[in-house]
Tab-separated table of C-alpha atoms and ligand atoms in Angstrom:
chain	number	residue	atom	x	y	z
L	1	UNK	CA	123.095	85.500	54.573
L	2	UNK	CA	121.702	82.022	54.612
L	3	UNK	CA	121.384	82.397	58.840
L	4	UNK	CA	119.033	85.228	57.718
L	5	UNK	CA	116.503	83.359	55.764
L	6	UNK	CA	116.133	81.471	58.202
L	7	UNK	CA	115.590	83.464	60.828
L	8	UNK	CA	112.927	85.471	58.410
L	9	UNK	CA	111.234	82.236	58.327
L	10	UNK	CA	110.494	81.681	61.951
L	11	UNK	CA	109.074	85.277	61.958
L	12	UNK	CA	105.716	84.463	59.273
L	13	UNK	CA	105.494	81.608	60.824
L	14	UNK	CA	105.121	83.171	64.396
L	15	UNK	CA	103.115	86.332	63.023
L	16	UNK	CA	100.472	83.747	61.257
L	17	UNK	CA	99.758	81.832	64.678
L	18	UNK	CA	99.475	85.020	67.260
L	19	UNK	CA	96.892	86.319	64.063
L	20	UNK	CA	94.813	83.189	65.057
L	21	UNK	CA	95.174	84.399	68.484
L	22	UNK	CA	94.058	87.635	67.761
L	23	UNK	CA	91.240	86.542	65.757
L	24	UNK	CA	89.951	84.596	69.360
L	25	UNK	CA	91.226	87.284	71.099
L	26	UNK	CA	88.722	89.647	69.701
L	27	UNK	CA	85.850	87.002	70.088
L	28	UNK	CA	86.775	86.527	73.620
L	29	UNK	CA	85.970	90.530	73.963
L	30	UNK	CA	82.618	90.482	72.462
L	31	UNK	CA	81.613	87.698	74.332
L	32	UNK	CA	82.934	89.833	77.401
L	33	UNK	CA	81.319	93.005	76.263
L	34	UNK	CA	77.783	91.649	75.273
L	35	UNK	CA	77.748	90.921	78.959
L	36	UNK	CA	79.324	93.346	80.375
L	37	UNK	CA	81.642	91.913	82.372
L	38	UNK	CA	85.155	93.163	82.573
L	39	UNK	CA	88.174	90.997	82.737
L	40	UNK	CA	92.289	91.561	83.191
L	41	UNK	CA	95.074	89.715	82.339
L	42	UNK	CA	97.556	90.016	85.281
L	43	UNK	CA	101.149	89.371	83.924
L	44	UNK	CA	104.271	88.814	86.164
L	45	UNK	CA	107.266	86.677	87.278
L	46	UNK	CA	106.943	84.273	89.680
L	47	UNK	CA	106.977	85.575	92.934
L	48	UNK	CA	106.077	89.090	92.046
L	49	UNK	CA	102.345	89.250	93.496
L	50	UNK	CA	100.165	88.215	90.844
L	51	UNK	CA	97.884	85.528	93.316
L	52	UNK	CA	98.308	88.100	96.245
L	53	UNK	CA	97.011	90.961	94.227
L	54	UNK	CA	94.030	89.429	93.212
L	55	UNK	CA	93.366	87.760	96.913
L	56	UNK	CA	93.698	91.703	98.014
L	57	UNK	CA	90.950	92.562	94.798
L	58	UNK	CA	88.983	90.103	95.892
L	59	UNK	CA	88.506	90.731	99.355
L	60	UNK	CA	87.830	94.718	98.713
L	61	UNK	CA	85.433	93.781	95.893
L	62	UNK	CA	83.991	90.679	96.707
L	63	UNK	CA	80.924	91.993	98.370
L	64	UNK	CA	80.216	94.604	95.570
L	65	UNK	CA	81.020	92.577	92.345
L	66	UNK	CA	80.533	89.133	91.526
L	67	UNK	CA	84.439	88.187	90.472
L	68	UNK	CA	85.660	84.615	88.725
L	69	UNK	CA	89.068	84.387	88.145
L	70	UNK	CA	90.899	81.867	86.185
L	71	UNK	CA	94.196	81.114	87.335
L	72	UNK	CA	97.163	79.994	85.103
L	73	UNK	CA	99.690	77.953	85.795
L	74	UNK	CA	102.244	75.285	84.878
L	75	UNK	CA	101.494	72.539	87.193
L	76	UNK	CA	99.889	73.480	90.539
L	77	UNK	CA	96.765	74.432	91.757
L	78	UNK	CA	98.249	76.624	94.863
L	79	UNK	CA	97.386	79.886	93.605
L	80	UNK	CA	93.764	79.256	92.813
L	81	UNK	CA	93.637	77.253	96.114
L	82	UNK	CA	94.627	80.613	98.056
L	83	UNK	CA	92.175	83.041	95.673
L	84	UNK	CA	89.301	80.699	96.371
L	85	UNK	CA	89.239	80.989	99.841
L	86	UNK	CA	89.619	84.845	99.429
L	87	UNK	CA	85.915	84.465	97.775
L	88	UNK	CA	86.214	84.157	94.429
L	89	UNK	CA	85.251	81.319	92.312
L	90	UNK	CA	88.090	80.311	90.784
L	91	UNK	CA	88.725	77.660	87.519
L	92	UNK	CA	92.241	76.352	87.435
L	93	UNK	CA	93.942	76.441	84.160
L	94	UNK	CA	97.243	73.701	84.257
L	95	UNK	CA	99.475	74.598	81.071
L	96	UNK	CA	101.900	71.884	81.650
L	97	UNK	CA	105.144	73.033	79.109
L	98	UNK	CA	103.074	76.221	77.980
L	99	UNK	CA	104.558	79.296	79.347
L	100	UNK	CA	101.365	81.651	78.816
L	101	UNK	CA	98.017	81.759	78.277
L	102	UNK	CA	96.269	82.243	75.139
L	103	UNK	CA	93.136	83.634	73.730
L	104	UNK	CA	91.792	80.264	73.031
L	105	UNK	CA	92.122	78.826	76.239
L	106	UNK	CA	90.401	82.017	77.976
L	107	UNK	CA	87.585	81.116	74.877
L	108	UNK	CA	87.232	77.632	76.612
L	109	UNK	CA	86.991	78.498	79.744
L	110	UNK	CA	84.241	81.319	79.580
L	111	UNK	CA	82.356	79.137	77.211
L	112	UNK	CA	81.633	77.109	80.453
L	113	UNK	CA	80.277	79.807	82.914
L	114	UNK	CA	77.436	81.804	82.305
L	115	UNK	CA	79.159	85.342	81.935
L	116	UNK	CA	75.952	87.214	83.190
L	117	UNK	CA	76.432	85.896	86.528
L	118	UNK	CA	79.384	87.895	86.965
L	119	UNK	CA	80.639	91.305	86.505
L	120	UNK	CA	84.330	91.183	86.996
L	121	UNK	CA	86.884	88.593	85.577
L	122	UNK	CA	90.826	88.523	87.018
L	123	UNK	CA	93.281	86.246	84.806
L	124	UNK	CA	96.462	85.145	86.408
L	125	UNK	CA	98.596	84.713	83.230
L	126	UNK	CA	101.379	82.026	83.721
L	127	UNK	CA	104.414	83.651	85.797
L	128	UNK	CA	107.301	84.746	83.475
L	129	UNK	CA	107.556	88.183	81.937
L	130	UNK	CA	108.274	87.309	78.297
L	131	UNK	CA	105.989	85.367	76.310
L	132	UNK	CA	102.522	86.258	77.583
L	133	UNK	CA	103.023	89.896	76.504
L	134	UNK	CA	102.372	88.253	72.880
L	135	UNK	CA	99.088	86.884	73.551
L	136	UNK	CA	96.340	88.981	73.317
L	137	UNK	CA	93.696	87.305	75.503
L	138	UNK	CA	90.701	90.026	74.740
L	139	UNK	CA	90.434	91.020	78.220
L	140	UNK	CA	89.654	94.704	78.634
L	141	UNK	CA	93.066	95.925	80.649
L	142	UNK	CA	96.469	94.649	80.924
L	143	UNK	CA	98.440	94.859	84.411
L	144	UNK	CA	101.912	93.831	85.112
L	145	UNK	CA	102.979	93.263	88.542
L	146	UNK	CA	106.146	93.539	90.073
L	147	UNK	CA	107.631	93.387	93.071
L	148	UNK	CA	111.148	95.775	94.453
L	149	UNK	CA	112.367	92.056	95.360
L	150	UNK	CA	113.270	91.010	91.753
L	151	UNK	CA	116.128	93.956	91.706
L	152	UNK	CA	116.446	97.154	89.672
L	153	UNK	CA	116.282	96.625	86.495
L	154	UNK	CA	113.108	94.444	85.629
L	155	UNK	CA	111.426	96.750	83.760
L	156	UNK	CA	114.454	97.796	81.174
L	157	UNK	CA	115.154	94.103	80.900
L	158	UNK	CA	111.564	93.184	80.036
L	159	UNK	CA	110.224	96.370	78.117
L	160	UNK	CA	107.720	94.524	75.939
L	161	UNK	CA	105.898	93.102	78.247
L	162	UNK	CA	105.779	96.734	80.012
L	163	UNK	CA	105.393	98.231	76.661
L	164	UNK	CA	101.740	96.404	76.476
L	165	UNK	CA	100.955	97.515	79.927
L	166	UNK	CA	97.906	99.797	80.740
L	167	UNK	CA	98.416	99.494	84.311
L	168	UNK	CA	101.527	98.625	86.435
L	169	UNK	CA	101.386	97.758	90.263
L	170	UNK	CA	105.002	97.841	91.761
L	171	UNK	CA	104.154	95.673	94.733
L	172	UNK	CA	106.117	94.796	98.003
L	173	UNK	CA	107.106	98.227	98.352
L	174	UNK	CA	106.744	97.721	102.144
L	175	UNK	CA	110.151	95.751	101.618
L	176	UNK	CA	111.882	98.169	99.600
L	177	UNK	CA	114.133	99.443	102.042
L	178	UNK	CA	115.772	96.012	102.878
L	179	UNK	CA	116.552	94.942	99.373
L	180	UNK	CA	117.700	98.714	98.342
L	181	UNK	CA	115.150	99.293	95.506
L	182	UNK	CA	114.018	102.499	94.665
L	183	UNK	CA	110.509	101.980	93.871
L	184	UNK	CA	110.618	105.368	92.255
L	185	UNK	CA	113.597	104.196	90.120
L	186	UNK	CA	110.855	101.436	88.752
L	187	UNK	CA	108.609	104.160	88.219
L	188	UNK	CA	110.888	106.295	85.975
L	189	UNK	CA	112.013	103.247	84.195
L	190	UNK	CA	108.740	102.704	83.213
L	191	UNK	CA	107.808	106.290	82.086
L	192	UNK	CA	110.635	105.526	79.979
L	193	UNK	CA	109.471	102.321	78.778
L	194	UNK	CA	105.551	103.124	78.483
L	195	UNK	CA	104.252	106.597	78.843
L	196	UNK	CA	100.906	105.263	78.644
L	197	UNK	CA	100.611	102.792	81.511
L	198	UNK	CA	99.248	104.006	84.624
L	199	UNK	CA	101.674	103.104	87.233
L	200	UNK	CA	100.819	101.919	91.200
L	201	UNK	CA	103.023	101.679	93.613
L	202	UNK	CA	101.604	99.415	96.628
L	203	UNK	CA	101.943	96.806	99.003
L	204	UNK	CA	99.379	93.593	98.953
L	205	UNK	CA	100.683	92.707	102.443
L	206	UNK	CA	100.047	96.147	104.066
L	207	UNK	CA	97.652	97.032	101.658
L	208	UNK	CA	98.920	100.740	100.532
L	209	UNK	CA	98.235	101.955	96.726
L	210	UNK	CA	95.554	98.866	96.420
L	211	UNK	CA	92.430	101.145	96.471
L	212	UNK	CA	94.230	103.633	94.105
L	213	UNK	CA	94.558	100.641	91.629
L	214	UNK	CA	91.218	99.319	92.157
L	215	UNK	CA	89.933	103.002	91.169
L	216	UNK	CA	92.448	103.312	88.015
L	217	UNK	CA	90.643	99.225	87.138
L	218	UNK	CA	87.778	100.514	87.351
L	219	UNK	CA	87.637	103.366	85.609
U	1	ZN	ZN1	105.105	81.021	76.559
């Protein structure tokens, strides 16, 4: 019983800060929406594609849509390194120990542009697949990436973050035959998991199903 309490405690306490972050969240969106600029949070492991999909967004889009992306990250400044010179202008967010992003730190960062010079805004969230799923960051879509490399079962092991999902880009399916991953085992995994998301299978390197997911983005 007493292990209880306890644990009932944690849970007010936890619910009372991601309010705050909802609260910012929702700021974040007007700021977006007076503007009219559109922005997604692009959640995924390590490894799964999260810089390479935007460096294959911003090379189709570049010359139609003015893009800024911030790019999250413990430490290093690789990824934004690598989006940059795909054309984008890129801030780099270091989180040190934080695992995610959160509303207040997106706040920050477009408090320092001027939003009407841009139209489109790509967040790379930090890579895991747990925690960022509980910070609403007030962009206007949420995709997940993930690749056929990190085995069969990432999506049943992870189903919040999947669960909060609008659109899902399976990526490296040019691969999938070599580490024997159904990518359509992924896919019915995550009709399971989230009826709702819209779900892409594609390939950044060879760039299949990208255009498809550019057209569900910007729908
Ligand atoms: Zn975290």
């Amino acid at each position: 019983m007493e292990k209880k309490t306890i644990i009932e405690k944690e849970i007010v306490i936890e619910t009372d800060f991601l309010k705050k972050n909802d609260e910012i969240a929702e700021r974040v969106k007007k700021m977006l929406e007076s503007q009219q600029v559109r922005a997604y949070d692009i959640m995924g492991s390590v490894g799964a594609g999260k810089s390479s999909l935007i460096i294959s967004l911003v090379k189709r889009l570049k010359n139609e849509k003015r893009i800024y992306a911030i790019a999250g990250d413990l430490t290093t400044h690789i990824d934004a390194d690598r989006i940059k010179n795909a054309g984008a202008e890129v801030v780099q967010i270091n989180t040190g120990r934080e695992c995610h992003l959160n509303a207040n730190t997106i706040y920050e960062s477009i408090s320092r542009i001027n939003l009407k010079n841009y139209d489109l805004i790509f967040i790379e969230n930090v890579g895991n697949l747990i925690c960022p799923a509980d910070f609403n960051l007030g962009t206007n879509k949420r995709i997940v990436v993930i690749s056929v490399t990190e085995g069969p079962h990432m999506v049943l092991k992870h189903p919040y973050t999947f669960w909060s999902a609008d659109i899902v880009a399976i990526n490296k399916t040019d691969l999938a035959g070599y580490v024997e991953v159904d990518p359509n085992k992924l896919e019915r995994d995550l009709k399971h998991v989230n009826p709702r998301a819209k779900v892409y299978k594609c390939s950044c390197k060879t760039g299949e199903g990208i255009e498809n997911l550019i057209g569900e983005m910007l729908k």
